[in-house]
mmCIF file of C-alpha atoms in Angstrom:
data_model
loop_
_atom_site.group_PDB
_atom_site.id
_atom_site.type_symbol
_atom_site.label_atom_id
_atom_site.label_comp_id
_atom_site.label_asym_id
_atom_site.label_seq_id
_atom_site.Cartn_x
_atom_site.Cartn_y
_atom_site.Cartn_z
ATOM 1 C CA UNK A 1 -18.269 10.715 1.616
ATOM 2 C CA UNK A 2 -20.119 7.310 0.888
ATOM 3 C CA UNK A 3 -19.662 8.389 -3.092
ATOM 4 C CA UNK A 4 -16.077 7.390 -2.686
ATOM 5 C CA UNK A 5 -16.900 3.503 -2.284
ATOM 6 C CA UNK A 6 -19.333 3.672 -5.157
ATOM 7 C CA UNK A 7 -16.776 2.613 -7.703
ATOM 8 C CA UNK A 8 -15.588 -0.333 -5.622
ATOM 9 C CA UNK A 9 -17.503 -3.775 -6.014
ATOM 10 C CA UNK A 10 -19.273 -4.727 -2.757
ATOM 11 C CA UNK A 11 -16.930 -7.435 -1.854
ATOM 12 C CA UNK A 12 -13.834 -5.312 -1.769
ATOM 13 C CA UNK A 13 -15.781 -2.839 0.608
ATOM 14 C CA UNK A 14 -16.337 -6.005 2.642
ATOM 15 C CA UNK A 15 -12.875 -6.842 2.522
ATOM 16 C CA UNK A 16 -11.623 -3.252 3.276
ATOM 17 C CA UNK A 17 -13.700 -3.346 6.672
ATOM 18 C CA UNK A 18 -11.336 -5.761 8.016
ATOM 19 C CA UNK A 19 -8.180 -4.271 6.933
ATOM 20 C CA UNK A 20 -5.955 -3.279 10.152
ATOM 21 C CA UNK A 21 -2.463 -2.903 8.016
ATOM 22 C CA UNK A 22 -2.018 -1.732 4.584
ATOM 23 C CA UNK A 23 1.700 -3.187 3.153
ATOM 24 C CA UNK A 24 2.731 -1.120 -0.049
ATOM 25 C CA UNK A 25 5.752 -1.461 -2.084
ATOM 26 C CA UNK A 26 7.618 1.458 -2.670
ATOM 27 C CA UNK A 27 8.752 1.002 -6.294
ATOM 28 C CA UNK A 28 6.106 0.869 -8.763
ATOM 29 C CA UNK A 29 3.131 1.725 -6.222
ATOM 30 C CA UNK A 30 4.435 4.570 -4.238
ATOM 31 C CA UNK A 31 6.601 5.704 -7.133
ATOM 32 C CA UNK A 32 6.059 4.980 -11.026
ATOM 33 C CA UNK A 33 7.908 2.055 -12.580
ATOM 34 C CA UNK A 34 10.587 4.584 -13.712
ATOM 35 C CA UNK A 35 13.904 5.528 -11.986
ATOM 36 C CA UNK A 36 16.465 8.225 -12.703
ATOM 37 C CA UNK A 37 19.892 7.078 -12.162
ATOM 38 C CA UNK A 38 22.388 9.649 -10.752
ATOM 39 C CA UNK A 39 25.162 7.689 -11.041
ATOM 40 C CA UNK A 40 25.525 6.337 -7.375
ATOM 41 C CA UNK A 41 21.889 6.617 -6.549
ATOM 42 C CA UNK A 42 18.173 6.335 -7.741
ATOM 43 C CA UNK A 43 16.079 9.282 -7.668
ATOM 44 C CA UNK A 44 12.087 8.545 -7.066
ATOM 45 C CA UNK A 45 9.181 10.958 -6.986
ATOM 46 C CA UNK A 46 6.404 10.236 -4.334
ATOM 47 C CA UNK A 47 2.983 11.538 -4.688
ATOM 48 C CA UNK A 48 1.840 13.871 -2.095
ATOM 49 C CA UNK A 49 -1.823 12.495 -2.059
ATOM 50 C CA UNK A 50 -0.357 9.096 -0.951
ATOM 51 C CA UNK A 51 2.316 11.070 1.548
ATOM 52 C CA UNK A 52 -0.970 13.046 3.184
ATOM 53 C CA UNK A 53 -2.801 10.216 3.921
ATOM 54 C CA UNK A 54 -0.355 7.979 6.019
ATOM 55 C CA UNK A 55 -0.508 9.990 9.272
ATOM 56 C CA UNK A 56 -4.122 10.117 9.434
ATOM 57 C CA UNK A 57 -4.540 6.415 8.552
ATOM 58 C CA UNK A 58 -1.985 5.804 11.730
ATOM 59 C CA UNK A 59 -4.010 7.791 13.820
ATOM 60 C CA UNK A 60 -7.081 5.775 13.049
ATOM 61 C CA UNK A 61 -5.169 2.627 13.697
ATOM 62 C CA UNK A 62 -4.072 1.420 10.530
ATOM 63 C CA UNK A 63 -0.550 0.069 10.426
ATOM 64 C CA UNK A 64 1.602 1.484 7.575
ATOM 65 C CA UNK A 65 4.148 -0.663 6.030
ATOM 66 C CA UNK A 66 6.488 0.233 3.218
ATOM 67 C CA UNK A 67 8.630 -2.473 1.535
ATOM 68 C CA UNK A 68 11.615 -1.774 -0.537
ATOM 69 C CA UNK A 69 13.721 -4.151 -2.967
ATOM 70 C CA UNK A 70 16.605 -1.637 -2.493
ATOM 71 C CA UNK A 71 18.305 0.268 0.532
ATOM 72 C CA UNK A 72 16.936 3.761 -0.004
ATOM 73 C CA UNK A 73 18.750 5.939 2.310
ATOM 74 C CA UNK A 74 16.737 9.075 1.556
ATOM 75 C CA UNK A 75 13.482 7.286 1.717
ATOM 76 C CA UNK A 76 14.346 5.804 5.132
ATOM 77 C CA UNK A 77 13.953 9.295 6.332
ATOM 78 C CA UNK A 78 10.727 10.010 4.479
ATOM 79 C CA UNK A 79 9.367 6.767 5.888
ATOM 80 C CA UNK A 80 10.084 7.742 9.397
ATOM 81 C CA UNK A 81 8.622 11.170 8.884
ATOM 82 C CA UNK A 82 5.756 9.781 7.397
ATOM 83 C CA UNK A 83 5.226 7.082 10.115
ATOM 84 C CA UNK A 84 5.814 4.102 7.899
ATOM 85 C CA UNK A 85 7.308 0.840 9.551
ATOM 86 C CA UNK A 86 10.237 0.127 6.490
ATOM 87 C CA UNK A 87 11.347 -3.031 5.558
ATOM 88 C CA UNK A 88 14.181 -2.420 3.041
ATOM 89 C CA UNK A 89 16.202 -4.793 0.715
ATOM 90 C CA UNK A 90 13.132 -7.068 -0.237
ATOM 91 C CA UNK A 91 13.246 -8.993 -3.515
ATOM 92 C CA UNK A 92 12.491 -12.479 -2.995
ATOM 93 C CA UNK A 93 11.405 -14.590 -0.169
ATOM 94 C CA UNK A 94 8.224 -12.298 0.363
ATOM 95 C CA UNK A 95 6.524 -15.410 1.867
ATOM 96 C CA UNK A 96 8.876 -15.069 5.018
ATOM 97 C CA UNK A 97 8.451 -11.412 5.197
ATOM 98 C CA UNK A 98 4.767 -11.995 5.235
ATOM 99 C CA UNK A 99 5.185 -14.217 8.358
ATOM 100 C CA UNK A 100 7.589 -11.488 9.826
ATOM 101 C CA UNK A 101 4.831 -8.968 9.370
ATOM 102 C CA UNK A 102 1.756 -10.704 10.723
ATOM 103 C CA UNK A 103 4.054 -11.533 13.666
ATOM 104 C CA UNK A 104 5.521 -8.337 14.115
ATOM 105 C CA UNK A 105 2.182 -6.268 14.143
ATOM 106 C CA UNK A 106 0.146 -9.241 15.364
ATOM 107 C CA UNK A 107 -2.385 -9.117 12.504
ATOM 108 C CA UNK A 108 -4.159 -11.701 10.708
ATOM 109 C CA UNK A 109 -3.569 -12.579 7.074
ATOM 110 C CA UNK A 110 -7.399 -11.267 6.235
ATOM 111 C CA UNK A 111 -6.672 -8.013 8.057
ATOM 112 C CA UNK A 112 -3.645 -7.014 5.457
ATOM 113 C CA UNK A 113 -4.083 -5.162 2.188
ATOM 114 C CA UNK A 114 -1.205 -5.489 0.282
ATOM 115 C CA UNK A 115 -0.614 -3.315 -2.873
ATOM 116 C CA UNK A 116 2.068 -4.390 -5.075
ATOM 117 C CA UNK A 117 3.010 -4.433 -8.815
ATOM 118 C CA UNK A 118 4.853 -7.184 -9.947
ATOM 119 C CA UNK A 119 5.720 -11.054 -10.307
ATOM 120 C CA UNK A 120 7.694 -11.151 -6.931
ATOM 121 C CA UNK A 121 4.410 -9.679 -5.171
ATOM 122 C CA UNK A 122 2.551 -12.775 -6.240
ATOM 123 C CA UNK A 123 3.161 -14.587 -2.827
ATOM 124 C CA UNK A 124 1.848 -11.936 -0.689
ATOM 125 C CA UNK A 125 -1.358 -11.418 -3.067
ATOM 126 C CA UNK A 126 -2.261 -14.988 -2.351
ATOM 127 C CA UNK A 127 -2.121 -14.610 1.598
ATOM 128 C CA UNK A 128 -3.508 -11.412 2.208
ATOM 129 C CA UNK A 129 -7.438 -10.694 2.834
ATOM 130 C CA UNK A 130 -7.044 -7.585 0.351
ATOM 131 C CA UNK A 131 -4.743 -7.633 -2.772
ATOM 132 C CA UNK A 132 -4.270 -4.349 -4.970
ATOM 133 C CA UNK A 133 -2.269 -3.315 -7.927
ATOM 134 C CA UNK A 134 -2.097 -0.201 -9.778
ATOM 135 C CA UNK A 135 -3.607 0.465 -13.164
ATOM 136 C CA UNK A 136 -0.274 0.229 -15.144
ATOM 137 C CA UNK A 137 0.474 -3.326 -13.540
ATOM 138 C CA UNK A 138 1.295 -5.797 -16.270
ATOM 139 C CA UNK A 139 -1.995 -8.257 -17.168
ATOM 140 C CA UNK A 140 -0.891 -11.130 -15.540
ATOM 141 C CA UNK A 141 -0.271 -9.332 -12.268
ATOM 142 C CA UNK A 142 -3.779 -7.881 -12.614
ATOM 143 C CA UNK A 143 -5.524 -11.235 -12.893
ATOM 144 C CA UNK A 144 -4.042 -12.164 -9.669
ATOM 145 C CA UNK A 145 -5.216 -9.272 -7.351
ATOM 146 C CA UNK A 146 -8.725 -8.399 -5.929
ATOM 147 C CA UNK A 147 -8.717 -5.105 -7.151
ATOM 148 C CA UNK A 148 -6.967 -2.720 -9.734
ATOM 149 C CA UNK A 149 -6.864 0.974 -8.956
ATOM 150 C CA UNK A 150 -7.631 3.585 -11.582
ATOM 151 C CA UNK A 151 -4.158 5.185 -10.642
ATOM 152 C CA UNK A 152 -1.031 4.659 -11.892
ATOM 153 C CA UNK A 153 2.103 3.631 -9.830
ATOM 154 C CA UNK A 154 3.084 6.845 -8.248
ATOM 155 C CA UNK A 155 0.197 8.762 -9.165
ATOM 156 C CA UNK A 156 -2.001 8.132 -5.915
ATOM 157 C CA UNK A 157 -2.656 4.508 -5.602
ATOM 158 C CA UNK A 158 -2.108 4.500 -1.873
ATOM 159 C CA UNK A 159 -4.588 7.591 -1.604
ATOM 160 C CA UNK A 160 -7.426 5.616 -3.533
ATOM 161 C CA UNK A 161 -7.304 2.469 -1.315
ATOM 162 C CA UNK A 162 -6.759 4.604 2.032
ATOM 163 C CA UNK A 163 -9.914 6.491 1.168
ATOM 164 C CA UNK A 164 -11.758 3.422 0.517
ATOM 165 C CA UNK A 165 -10.558 1.930 3.552
ATOM 166 C CA UNK A 166 -11.329 4.983 5.727
ATOM 167 C CA UNK A 167 -14.659 5.287 4.429
ATOM 168 C CA UNK A 168 -15.603 1.563 4.396
ATOM 169 C CA UNK A 169 -14.529 1.398 8.375
ATOM 170 C CA UNK A 170 -16.644 5.020 8.889
ATOM 171 C CA UNK A 171 -13.154 6.901 9.861
ATOM 172 C CA UNK A 172 -13.153 9.542 7.202
ATOM 173 C CA UNK A 173 -15.042 11.904 8.956
ATOM 174 C CA UNK A 174 -12.093 11.923 11.738
ATOM 175 C CA UNK A 175 -9.570 12.451 9.018
ATOM 176 C CA UNK A 176 -11.458 15.414 7.267
ATOM 177 C CA UNK A 177 -12.860 17.406 10.662
ATOM 178 C CA UNK A 178 -10.399 19.950 11.511
#
């Protein structure tokens, strides 16, 4: 399983060893940057690779937080089922949200991995121990993060980083052993 981390720079592997919480944005990270509008609601598609890794992360003492700019009734149910802690209707003021998350979960900034994809995520990128964005983020976002995934938003971004964290913390065998 160590081959999983070969594609990551050593400094990213070292940072991932300290991670106790992953904060991931729904729009553009867990989903693609496109939505279908059906009149009264949005239609988002979640990747099963991402969904399947959330519970194993939680079982390995990694806090999972999903943040969304909208109130997503259907995602609230999914988040509960997958064991995410969910913060909804977040747009600007993410610096305040960051303080709330560190207090709520009693984690230090360097123990947080944040995965975002747009300009409103810049405050988070600057405060966390490990900042990540999907491959399809705009260039000025890509230049502000520690690592850019090979996956695009909605195509397994969380899974790519979760595998890195689990391997770097020697927890992957607990996940894949049946």
